[in-house]
PDB file of C-alpha atoms in Angstrom:
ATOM      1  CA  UNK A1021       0.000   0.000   0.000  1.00  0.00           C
ATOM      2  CA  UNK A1022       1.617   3.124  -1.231  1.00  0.00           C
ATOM      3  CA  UNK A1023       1.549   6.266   1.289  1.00  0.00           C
ATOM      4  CA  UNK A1024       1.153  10.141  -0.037  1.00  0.00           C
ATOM      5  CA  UNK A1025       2.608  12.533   1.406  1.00  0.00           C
ATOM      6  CA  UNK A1026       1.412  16.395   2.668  1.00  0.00           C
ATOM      7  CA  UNK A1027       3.999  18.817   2.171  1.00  0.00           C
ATOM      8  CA  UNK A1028       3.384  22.111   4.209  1.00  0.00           C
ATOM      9  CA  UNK A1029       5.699  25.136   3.665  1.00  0.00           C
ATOM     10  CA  UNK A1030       6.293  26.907   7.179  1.00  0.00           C
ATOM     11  CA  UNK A1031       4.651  30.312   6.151  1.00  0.00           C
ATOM     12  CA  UNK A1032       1.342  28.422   5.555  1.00  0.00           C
ATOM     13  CA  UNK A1033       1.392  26.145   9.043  1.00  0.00           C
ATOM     14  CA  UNK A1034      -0.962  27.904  10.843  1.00  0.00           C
ATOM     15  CA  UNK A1035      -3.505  28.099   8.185  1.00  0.00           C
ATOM     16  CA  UNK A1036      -2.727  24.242   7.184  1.00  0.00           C
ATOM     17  CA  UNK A1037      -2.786  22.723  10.583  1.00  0.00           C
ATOM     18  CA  UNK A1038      -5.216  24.466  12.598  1.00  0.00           C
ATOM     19  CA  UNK A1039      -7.762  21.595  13.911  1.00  0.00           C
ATOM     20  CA  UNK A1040      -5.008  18.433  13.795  1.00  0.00           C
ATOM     21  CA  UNK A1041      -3.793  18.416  17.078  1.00  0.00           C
ATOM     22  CA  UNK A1042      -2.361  14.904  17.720  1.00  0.00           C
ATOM     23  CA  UNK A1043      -1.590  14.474  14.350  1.00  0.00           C
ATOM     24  CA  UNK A1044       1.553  12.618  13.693  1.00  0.00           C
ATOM     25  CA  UNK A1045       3.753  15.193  11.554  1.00  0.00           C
ATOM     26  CA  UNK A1046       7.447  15.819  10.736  1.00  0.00           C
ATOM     27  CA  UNK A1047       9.097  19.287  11.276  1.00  0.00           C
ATOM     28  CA  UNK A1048      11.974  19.964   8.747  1.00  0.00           C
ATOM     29  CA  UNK A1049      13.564  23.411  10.123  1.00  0.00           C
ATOM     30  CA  UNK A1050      15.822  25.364   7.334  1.00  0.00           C
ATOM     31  CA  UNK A1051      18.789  24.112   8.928  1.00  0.00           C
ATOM     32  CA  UNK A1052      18.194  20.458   7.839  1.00  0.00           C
ATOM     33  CA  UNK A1053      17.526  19.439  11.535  1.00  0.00           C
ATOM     34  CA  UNK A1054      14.163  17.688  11.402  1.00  0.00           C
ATOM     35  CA  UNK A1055      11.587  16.447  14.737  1.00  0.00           C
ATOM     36  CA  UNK A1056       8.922  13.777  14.681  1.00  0.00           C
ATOM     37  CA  UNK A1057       5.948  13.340  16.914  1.00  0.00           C
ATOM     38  CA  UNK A1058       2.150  14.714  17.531  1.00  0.00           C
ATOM     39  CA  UNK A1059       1.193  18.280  17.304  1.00  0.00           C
ATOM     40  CA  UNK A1060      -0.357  19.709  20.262  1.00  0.00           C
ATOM     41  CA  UNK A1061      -0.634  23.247  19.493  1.00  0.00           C
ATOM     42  CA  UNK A1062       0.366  25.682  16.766  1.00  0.00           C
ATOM     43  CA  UNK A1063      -0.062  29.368  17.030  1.00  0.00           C
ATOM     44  CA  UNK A1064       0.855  32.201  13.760  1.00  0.00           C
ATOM     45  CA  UNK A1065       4.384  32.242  16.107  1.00  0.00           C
ATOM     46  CA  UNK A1066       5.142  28.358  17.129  1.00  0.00           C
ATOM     47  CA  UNK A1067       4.139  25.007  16.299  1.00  0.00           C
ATOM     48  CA  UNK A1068       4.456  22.293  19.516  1.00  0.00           C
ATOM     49  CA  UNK A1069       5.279  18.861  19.083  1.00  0.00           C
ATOM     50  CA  UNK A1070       5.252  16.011  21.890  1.00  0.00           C
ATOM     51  CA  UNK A1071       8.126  13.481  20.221  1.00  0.00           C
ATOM     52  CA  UNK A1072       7.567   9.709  21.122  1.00  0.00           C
ATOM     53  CA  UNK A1073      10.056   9.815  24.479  1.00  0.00           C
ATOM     54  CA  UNK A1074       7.430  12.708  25.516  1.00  0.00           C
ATOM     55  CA  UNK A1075       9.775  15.514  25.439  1.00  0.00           C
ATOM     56  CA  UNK A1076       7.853  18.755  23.652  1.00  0.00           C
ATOM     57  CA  UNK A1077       9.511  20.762  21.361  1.00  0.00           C
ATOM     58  CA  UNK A1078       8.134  24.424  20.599  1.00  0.00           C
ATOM     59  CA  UNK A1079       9.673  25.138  17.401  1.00  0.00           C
ATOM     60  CA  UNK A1080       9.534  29.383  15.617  1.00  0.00           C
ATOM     61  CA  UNK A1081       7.540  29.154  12.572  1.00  0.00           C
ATOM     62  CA  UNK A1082      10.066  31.409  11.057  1.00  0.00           C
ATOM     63  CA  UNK A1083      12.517  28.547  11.788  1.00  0.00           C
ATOM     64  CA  UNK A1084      10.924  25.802   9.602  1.00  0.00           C
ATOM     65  CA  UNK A1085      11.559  24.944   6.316  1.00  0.00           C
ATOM     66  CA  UNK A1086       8.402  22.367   5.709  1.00  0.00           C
ATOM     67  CA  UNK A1087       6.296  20.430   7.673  1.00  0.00           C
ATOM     68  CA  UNK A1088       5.414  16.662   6.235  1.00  0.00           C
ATOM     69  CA  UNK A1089       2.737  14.617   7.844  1.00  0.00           C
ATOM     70  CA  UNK A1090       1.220  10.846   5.951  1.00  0.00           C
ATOM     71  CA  UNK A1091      -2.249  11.503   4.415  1.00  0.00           C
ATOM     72  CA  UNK A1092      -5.319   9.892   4.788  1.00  0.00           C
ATOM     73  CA  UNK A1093      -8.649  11.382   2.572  1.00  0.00           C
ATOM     74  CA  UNK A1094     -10.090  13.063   5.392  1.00  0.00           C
ATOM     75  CA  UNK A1095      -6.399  14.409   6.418  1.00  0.00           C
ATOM     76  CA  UNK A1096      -6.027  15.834   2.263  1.00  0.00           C
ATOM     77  CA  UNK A1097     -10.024  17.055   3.141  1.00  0.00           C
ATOM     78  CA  UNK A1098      -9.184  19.539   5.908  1.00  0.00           C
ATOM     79  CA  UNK A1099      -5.480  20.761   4.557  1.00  0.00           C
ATOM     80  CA  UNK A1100      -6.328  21.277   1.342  1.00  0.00           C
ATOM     81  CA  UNK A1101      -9.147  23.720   2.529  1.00  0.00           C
TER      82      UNK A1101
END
């Protein structure tokens, strides 16, 4: 079963993910340094992601390059709004 992909630039985040809190995304930041795990909240400044040892990470929007997250229909549905 092939998997698509959701690519999210980090100037459209808050738009994009508003309303998928614990869904599993990836964080790419512009300096290649990328985080895993479950958003839990994302504001026009910071997104904040709970990784899978627990540990949260508030990352500056203005520090992200792309954000990449597995889709599902009703996932593509409610970003592609």
């Amino acid at each position: 079963m092939s998997k698509r992909l959701i690519r999210i630039q980090g100037a459209d985040a808050f738009n994009k993910l508003t309303g998928l809190v614990n869904t599993e995304i990836n964080v790419v930041l512009k300096d290649g340094t990328t985080y895993f795990g479950k958003l839990q909240t994302i504001s026009q400044d910071t997104v904040i992601i709970r990784d899978t040892r627990e540990h949260i990470h508030a990352l500056p929007v203005g520090t992200i390059h792309e954000i990449v997250m597995d889709t599902t229909a009703k996932l593509e549905e409610i970003v592609n709004k």
